[in-house]
Coordinates of C-alpha atoms in Angstrom, one line a residue:
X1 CA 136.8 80.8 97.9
X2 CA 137.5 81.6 101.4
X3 CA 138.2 79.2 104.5
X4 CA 135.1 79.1 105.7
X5 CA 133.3 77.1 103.3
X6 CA 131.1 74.9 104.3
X7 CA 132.0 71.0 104.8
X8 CA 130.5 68.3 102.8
X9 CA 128.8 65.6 104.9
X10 CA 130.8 62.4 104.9
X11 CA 132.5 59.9 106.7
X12 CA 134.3 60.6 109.7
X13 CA 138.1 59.8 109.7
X14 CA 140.6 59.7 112.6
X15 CA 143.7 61.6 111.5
X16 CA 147.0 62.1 112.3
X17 CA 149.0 65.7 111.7
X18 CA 152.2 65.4 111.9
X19 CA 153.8 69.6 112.2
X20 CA 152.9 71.4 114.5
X21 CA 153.3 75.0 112.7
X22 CA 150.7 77.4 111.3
X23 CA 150.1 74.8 108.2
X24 CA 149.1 71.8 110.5
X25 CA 147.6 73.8 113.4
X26 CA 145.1 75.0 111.1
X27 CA 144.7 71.7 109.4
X28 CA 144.2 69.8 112.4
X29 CA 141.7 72.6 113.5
X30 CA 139.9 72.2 110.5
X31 CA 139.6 69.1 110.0
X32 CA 138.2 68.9 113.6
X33 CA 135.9 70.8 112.9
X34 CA 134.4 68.7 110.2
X35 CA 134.0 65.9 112.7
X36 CA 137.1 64.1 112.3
X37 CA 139.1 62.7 115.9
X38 CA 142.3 64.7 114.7
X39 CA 145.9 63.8 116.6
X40 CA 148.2 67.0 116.5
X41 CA 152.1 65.5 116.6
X42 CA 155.4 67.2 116.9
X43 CA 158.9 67.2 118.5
X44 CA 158.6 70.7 119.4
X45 CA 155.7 73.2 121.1
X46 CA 153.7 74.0 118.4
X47 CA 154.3 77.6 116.5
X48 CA 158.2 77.0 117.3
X49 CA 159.9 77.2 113.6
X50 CA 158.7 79.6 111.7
X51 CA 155.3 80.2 112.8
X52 CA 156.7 81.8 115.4
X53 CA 159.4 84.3 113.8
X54 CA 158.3 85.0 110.6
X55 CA 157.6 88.5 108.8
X56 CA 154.1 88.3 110.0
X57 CA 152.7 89.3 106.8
X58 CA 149.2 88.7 105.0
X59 CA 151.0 88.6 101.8
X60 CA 147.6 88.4 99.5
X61 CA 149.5 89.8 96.3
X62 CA 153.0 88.0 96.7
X63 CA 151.5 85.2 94.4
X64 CA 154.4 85.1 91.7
X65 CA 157.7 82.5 92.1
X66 CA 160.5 83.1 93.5
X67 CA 161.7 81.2 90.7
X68 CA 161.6 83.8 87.8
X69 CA 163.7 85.4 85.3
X70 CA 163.9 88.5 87.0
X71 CA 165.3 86.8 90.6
X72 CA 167.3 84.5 89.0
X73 CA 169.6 87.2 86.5
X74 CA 169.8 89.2 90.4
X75 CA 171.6 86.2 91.5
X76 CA 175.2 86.4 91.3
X77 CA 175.0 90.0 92.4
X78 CA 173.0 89.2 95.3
X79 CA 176.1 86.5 96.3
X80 CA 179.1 88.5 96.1
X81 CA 177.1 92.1 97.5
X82 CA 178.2 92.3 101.3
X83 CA 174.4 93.3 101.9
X84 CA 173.0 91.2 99.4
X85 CA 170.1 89.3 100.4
X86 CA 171.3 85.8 99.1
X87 CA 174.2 83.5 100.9
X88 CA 175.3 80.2 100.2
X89 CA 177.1 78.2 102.4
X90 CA 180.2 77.0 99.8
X91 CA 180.4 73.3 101.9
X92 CA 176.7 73.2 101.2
X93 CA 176.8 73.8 97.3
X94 CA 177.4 70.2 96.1
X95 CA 174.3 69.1 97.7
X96 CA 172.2 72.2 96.9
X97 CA 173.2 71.9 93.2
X98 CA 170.8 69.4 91.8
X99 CA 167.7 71.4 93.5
X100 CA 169.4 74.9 92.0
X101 CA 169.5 73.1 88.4
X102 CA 165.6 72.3 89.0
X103 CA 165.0 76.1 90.6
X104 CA 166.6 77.6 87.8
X105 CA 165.2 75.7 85.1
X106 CA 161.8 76.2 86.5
X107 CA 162.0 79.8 86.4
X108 CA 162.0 79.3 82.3
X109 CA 158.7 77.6 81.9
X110 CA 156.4 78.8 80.0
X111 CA 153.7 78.3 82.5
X112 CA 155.4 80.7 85.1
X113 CA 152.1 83.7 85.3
X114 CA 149.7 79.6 85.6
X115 CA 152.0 78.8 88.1
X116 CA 151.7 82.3 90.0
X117 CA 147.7 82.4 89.1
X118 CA 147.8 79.2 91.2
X119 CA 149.6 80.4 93.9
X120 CA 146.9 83.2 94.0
X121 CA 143.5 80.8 95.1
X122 CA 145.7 80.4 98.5
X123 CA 146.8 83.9 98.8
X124 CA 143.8 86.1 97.9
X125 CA 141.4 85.5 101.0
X126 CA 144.1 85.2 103.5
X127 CA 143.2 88.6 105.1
X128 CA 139.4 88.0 105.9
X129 CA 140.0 84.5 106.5
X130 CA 142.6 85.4 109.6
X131 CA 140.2 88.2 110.6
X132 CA 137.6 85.2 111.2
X133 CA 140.1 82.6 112.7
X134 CA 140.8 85.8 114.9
X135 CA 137.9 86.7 116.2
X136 CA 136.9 83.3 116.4
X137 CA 139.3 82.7 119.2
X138 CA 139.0 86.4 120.7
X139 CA 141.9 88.0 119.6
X140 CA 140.9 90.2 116.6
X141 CA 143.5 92.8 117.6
X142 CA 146.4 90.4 116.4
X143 CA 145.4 90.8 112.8
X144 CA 145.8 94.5 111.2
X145 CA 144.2 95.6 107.8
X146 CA 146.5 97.8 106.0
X147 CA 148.7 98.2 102.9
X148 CA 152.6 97.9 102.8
X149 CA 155.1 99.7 101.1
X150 CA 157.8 98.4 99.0
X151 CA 160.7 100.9 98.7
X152 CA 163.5 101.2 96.9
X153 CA 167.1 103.6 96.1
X154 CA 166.7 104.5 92.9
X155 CA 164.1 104.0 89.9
X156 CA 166.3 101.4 88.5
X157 CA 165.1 98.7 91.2
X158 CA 161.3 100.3 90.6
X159 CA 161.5 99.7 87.4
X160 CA 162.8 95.9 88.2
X161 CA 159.5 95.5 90.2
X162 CA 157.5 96.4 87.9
X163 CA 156.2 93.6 86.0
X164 CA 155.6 91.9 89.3
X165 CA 153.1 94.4 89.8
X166 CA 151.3 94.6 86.6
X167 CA 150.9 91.0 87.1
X168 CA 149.2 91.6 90.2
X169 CA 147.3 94.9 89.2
X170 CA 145.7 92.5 86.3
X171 CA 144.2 90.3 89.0
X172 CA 142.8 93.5 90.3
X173 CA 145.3 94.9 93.4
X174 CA 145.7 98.6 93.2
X175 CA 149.3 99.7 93.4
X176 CA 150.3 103.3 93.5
X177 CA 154.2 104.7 92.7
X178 CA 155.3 107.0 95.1
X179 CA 158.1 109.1 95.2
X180 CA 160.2 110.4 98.4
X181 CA 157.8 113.5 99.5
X182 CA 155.0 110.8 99.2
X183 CA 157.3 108.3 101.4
X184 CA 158.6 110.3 103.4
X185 CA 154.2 112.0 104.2
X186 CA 153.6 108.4 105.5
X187 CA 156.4 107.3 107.1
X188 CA 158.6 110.1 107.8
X189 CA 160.8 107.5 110.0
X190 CA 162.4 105.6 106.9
X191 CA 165.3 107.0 105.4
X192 CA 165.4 109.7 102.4
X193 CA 167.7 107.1 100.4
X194 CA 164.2 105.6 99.4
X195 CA 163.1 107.6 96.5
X196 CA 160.8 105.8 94.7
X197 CA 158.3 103.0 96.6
X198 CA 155.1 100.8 95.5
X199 CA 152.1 101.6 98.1
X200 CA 150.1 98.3 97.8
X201 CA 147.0 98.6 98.9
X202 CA 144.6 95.9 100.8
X203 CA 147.0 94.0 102.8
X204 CA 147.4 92.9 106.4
X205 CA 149.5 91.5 108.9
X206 CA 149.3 89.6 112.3
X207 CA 151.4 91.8 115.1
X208 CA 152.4 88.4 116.8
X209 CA 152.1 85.9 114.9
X210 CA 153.3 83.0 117.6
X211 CA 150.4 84.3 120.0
X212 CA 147.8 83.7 116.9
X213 CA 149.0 80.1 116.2
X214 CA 148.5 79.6 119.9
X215 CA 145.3 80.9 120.4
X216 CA 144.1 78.2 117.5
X217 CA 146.1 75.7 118.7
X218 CA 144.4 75.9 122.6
X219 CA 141.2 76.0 120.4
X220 CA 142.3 72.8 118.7
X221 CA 142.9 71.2 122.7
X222 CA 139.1 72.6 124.0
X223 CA 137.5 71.0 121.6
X224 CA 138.7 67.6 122.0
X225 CA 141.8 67.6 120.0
X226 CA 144.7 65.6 121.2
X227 CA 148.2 66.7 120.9
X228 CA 151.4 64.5 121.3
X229 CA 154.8 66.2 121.7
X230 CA 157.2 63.6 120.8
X231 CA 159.7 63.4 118.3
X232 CA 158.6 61.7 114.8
X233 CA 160.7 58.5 113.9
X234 CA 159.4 57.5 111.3
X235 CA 155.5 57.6 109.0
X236 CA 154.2 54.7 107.3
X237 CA 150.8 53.3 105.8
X238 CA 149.2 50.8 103.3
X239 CA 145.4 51.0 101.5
X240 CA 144.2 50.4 105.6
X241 CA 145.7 52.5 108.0
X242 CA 148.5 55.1 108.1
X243 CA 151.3 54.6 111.0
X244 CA 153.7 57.1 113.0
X245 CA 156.0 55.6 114.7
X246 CA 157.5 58.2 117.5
X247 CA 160.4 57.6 119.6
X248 CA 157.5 56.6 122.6
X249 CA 154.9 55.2 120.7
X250 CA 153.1 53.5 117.4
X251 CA 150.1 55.8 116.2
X252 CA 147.9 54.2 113.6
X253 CA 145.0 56.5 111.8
X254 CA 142.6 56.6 108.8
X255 CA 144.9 59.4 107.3
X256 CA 148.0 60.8 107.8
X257 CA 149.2 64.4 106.9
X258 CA 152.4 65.7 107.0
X259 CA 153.2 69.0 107.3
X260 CA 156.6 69.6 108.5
X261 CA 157.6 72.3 107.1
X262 CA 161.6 72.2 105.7
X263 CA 161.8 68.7 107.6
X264 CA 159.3 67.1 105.1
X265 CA 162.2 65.6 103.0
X266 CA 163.9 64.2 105.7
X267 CA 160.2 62.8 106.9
X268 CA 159.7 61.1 103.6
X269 CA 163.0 60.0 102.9
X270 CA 162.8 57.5 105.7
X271 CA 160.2 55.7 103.3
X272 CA 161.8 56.2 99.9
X273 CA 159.8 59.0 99.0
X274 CA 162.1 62.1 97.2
X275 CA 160.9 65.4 96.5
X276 CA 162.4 68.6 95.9
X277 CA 162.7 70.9 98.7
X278 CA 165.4 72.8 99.9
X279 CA 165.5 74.3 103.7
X280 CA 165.6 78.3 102.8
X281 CA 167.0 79.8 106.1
X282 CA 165.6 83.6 107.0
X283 CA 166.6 85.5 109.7
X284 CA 164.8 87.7 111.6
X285 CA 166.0 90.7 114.4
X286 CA 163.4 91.9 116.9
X287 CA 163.8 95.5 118.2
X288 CA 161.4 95.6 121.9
X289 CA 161.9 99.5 121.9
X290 CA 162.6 100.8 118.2
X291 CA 161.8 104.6 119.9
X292 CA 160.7 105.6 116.2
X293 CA 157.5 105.5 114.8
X294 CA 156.0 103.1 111.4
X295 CA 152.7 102.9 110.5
X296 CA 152.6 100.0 108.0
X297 CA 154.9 97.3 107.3
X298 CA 157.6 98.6 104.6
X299 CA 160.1 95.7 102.2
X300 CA 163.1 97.2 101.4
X301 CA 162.9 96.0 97.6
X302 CA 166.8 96.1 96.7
X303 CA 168.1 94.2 100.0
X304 CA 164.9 92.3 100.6
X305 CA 163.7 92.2 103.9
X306 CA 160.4 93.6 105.9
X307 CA 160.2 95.4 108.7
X308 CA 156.7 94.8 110.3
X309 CA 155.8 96.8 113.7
X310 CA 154.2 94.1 115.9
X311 CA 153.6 94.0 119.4
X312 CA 156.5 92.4 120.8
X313 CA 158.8 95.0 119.0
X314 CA 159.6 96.3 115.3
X315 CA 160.9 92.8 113.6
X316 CA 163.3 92.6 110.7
X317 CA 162.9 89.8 108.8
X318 CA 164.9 88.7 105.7
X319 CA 167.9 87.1 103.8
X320 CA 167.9 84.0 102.1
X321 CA 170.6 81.4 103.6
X322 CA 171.5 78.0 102.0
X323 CA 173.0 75.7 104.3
X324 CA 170.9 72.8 105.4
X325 CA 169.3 71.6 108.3
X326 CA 172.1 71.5 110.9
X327 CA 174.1 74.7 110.5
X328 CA 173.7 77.2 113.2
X329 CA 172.7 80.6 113.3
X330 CA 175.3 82.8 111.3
X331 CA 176.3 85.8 113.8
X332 CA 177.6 87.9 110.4
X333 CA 173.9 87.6 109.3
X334 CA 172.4 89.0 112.5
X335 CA 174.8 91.9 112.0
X336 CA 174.3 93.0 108.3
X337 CA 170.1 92.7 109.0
X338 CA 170.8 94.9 112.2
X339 CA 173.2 97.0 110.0
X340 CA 170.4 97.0 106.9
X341 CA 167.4 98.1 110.2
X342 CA 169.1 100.7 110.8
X343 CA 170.1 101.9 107.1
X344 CA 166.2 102.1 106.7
X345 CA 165.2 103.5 110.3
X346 CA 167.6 106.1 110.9
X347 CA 166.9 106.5 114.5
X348 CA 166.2 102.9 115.4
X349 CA 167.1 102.2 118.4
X350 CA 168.7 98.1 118.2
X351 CA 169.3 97.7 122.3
X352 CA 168.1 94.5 123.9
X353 CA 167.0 93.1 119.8
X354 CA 166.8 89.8 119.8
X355 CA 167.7 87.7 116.9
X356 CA 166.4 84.4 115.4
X357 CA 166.8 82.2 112.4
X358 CA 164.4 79.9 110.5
X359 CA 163.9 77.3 108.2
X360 CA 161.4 78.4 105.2
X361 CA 160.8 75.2 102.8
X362 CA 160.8 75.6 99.4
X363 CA 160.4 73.3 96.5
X364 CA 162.3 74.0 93.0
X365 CA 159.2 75.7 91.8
X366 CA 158.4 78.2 94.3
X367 CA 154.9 76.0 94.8
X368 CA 153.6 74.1 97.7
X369 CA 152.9 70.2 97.6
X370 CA 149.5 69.8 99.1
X371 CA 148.1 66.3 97.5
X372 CA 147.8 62.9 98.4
X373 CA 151.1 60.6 98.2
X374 CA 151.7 59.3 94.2
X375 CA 150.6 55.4 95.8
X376 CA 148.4 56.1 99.1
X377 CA 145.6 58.5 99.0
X378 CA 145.4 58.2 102.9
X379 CA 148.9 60.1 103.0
X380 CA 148.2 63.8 102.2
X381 CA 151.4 66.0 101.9
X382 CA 150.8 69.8 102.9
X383 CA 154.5 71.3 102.6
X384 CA 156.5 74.1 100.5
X385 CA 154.7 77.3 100.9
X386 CA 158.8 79.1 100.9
X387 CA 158.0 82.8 102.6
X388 CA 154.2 82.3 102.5
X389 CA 153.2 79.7 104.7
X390 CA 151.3 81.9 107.3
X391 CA 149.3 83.6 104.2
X392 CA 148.6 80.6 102.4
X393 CA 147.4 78.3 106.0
X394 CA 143.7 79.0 105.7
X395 CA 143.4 77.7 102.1
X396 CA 145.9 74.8 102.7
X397 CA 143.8 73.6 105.1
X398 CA 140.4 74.2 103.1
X399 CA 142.6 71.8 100.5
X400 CA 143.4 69.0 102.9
X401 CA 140.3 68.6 104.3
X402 CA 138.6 68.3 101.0
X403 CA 141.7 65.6 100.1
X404 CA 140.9 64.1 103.6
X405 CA 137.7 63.8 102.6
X406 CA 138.4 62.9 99.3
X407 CA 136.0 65.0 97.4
X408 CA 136.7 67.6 94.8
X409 CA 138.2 70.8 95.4
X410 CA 136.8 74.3 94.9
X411 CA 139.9 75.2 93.5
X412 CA 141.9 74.4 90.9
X413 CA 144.9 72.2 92.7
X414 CA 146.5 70.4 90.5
X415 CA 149.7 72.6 90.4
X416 CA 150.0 71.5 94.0
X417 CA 150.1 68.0 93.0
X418 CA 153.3 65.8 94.2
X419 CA 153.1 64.4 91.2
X420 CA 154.5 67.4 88.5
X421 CA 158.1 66.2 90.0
X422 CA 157.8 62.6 88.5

């Protein structure tokens, strides 16, 4: 099921968006183009937070939870490694620790391959779909087919990955193992510590991934769509209408949907509504002139982060950081990404990088929320995708338009639902 299904004739809504991000750019867009009047709101330009500095990657296979047996045994070596890929702030812990209990406990159901089978409807047509969105708005060249390599020190951490990928090679991905001379024949820049690497095939990313959002976003404005850049105060509705209240204004609509990202808690807290999602901080370095040479985007699969060679620059993008909303950008974070760059690309050249942090949102089990509210069908929630909101936009949208419309869904949504936290 790809993005570009058709729309089922219905009644036209006017609708609010509340996010301005990949997730509700594309939802506004596509909603629009089913003939609702769509109202685009946030605080912020849109493609600001993470639309704008994330990895950049078309993740199609990188359906399974974060919130598995095999991440969650890494963790206490992750936290006390100096280059490990996890950080907690230790202030932060008492309020992280009921959404921890709920992350580790859900990384023990039985359901967890359902879960990630799930997770794979959004994920498996992202590449064609943002070939289409692309060239739709004339810039094809943003969006690059190709595979990625994972890499890693020693066969141990292979071996580690490898029931990640027999899960994904039994929904039909082709995965080769490769060993140095293989690594080191397709991207002779990356360091000969990496012995062993996964070459996944059928993959792609978006070399800026800020100038994509854009492009849709300006598509969004020609075609009639309104945009409002104030900050969000407070969201409302009964069985009539749906309300955002704004620090300017009242907005009233036929249906609301929120999709702010690692702010959705916050959003719905205001009116009583709980759900868990933590904001997972990633950081990214931007190198403008690497003076080496990568072909492909590479993970480093034992300190967990990508390198992706986009237009700007070569961009590092990794480490998982939990320590709320408000805390700023860690400078000792910065410095073990550029430290880990430069461990894989030898020659990198890190003058002039520019560095950035933001906030990924993640429920306690590693799936989005894209339903309507548990009491208000005219409320649709589209928030949670953790590291794979870019991949999974196209489909999220496809979802809350057919919720919009309130018909049935192509796909099977019902792990989305808001409800499985009741």
């Amino acid at each position: 099921m790809s993005s570009e299904s058709l729309p089922t004739p219905g009644k036209n809504f006017h609708v609010s968006v509340v996010g301005a991000g990949v997730i509700g750019v594309l939802c506004a867009l596509k909603l629009q183009k089913e003939g609702h009047t769509v109202t685009l709101i946030d605080r912020d330009t849109p493609a600001s937070g993470c639309s704008f500095g994330n990895a950049g990657i078309l993740a199609r296979s990188s359906f399974m939870p974060l919130s598995s047996p095999s991440s969650i045994f890494q963790v206490p070596k992750w936290l006390f490694k100096a280059d490990g890929p996890l950080k907690i702030k230790i202030s932060y812990l008492p309020q992280l620790i009921p959404w921890l209990y709920k992350y580790i406990k859900a990384g023990f159901y039985a359901d967890l391959e359902a879960r990630g089978a799930a997770l794979a409807q959004l994920t498996t047509h992202c590449v064609e779909d943002y070939l289409c969105l692309a060239k739709s708005v004339g810039c094809s060249e943003l969006v690059v087919v190709t595979d990625y390599l994972q890499v890693y020190r020693t066969r141990k951490s292979m071996l580690k990955a490898n029931h990640d990928m027999a899960v994904r090679r039994s929904l039909g991905f082709q995965i080769d193992e490769l060993k140095q001379p293989d690594i080191a024949s397709l991207e002779p820049s990356l360091s000969t510590d990496y012995q062993y690497a996964h070459l996944i095939k059928n993959h792609g990313y978006v070399q800026n991934p800020q100038a994509l959002v854009l492009a849709l976003f300006s598509e969004f404005c020609a075609l009639g769509g309104v945009f409002v850049k104030e900050q969000v105060i407070s969201i409302g509705g009964d069985q009539q209408q749906c309300q955002v209240i704004t620090a300017k204004q009242s907005i009233a609509s036929d249906k609301l949907v929120v999709a702010t990202g690692a702010f959705s808690a916050k959003v719905l807290k205001a009116i009583k509504v709980k759900v868990p999602l933590e904001a997972e901080r990633g950081y990214h370095i931007t190198c403008p002139t690497p003076n080496v040479k990568v072909q492909r985007p590479v993970m480093d699969g034992d300190r967990k982060f990508f390198l992706t060679p986009m237009s700007m620059g070569y961009r590092f993008a990794g480490l998982v950081e939990f320590a709320g909303l408000e805390t700023p950008l860690q400078a000792r974070n910065i410095k073990q990404l550029t430290q880990s760059a430069q461990a894989m690309l030898p020659n990198l050249n890190t003058d002039q990088a520019t560095a950035w942090l933001g906030l990924r949102p993640t429920t306690s089990d590693s799936l989005p929320i894209i339903s309507t509210a548990v009491d208000n069908k005219r409320i649709i929630y589209a928030f949670g995708h953790q590291h794979l909101g870019l991949t999974c936009a196209p489909m999220t949208a496809v979802v809350v338009a057919d919720l919009v419309a309130e018909r049935g869904s192509n796909i099977d949504i019902s792990y989305f639902d808001v409800r499985r936290f009741d």
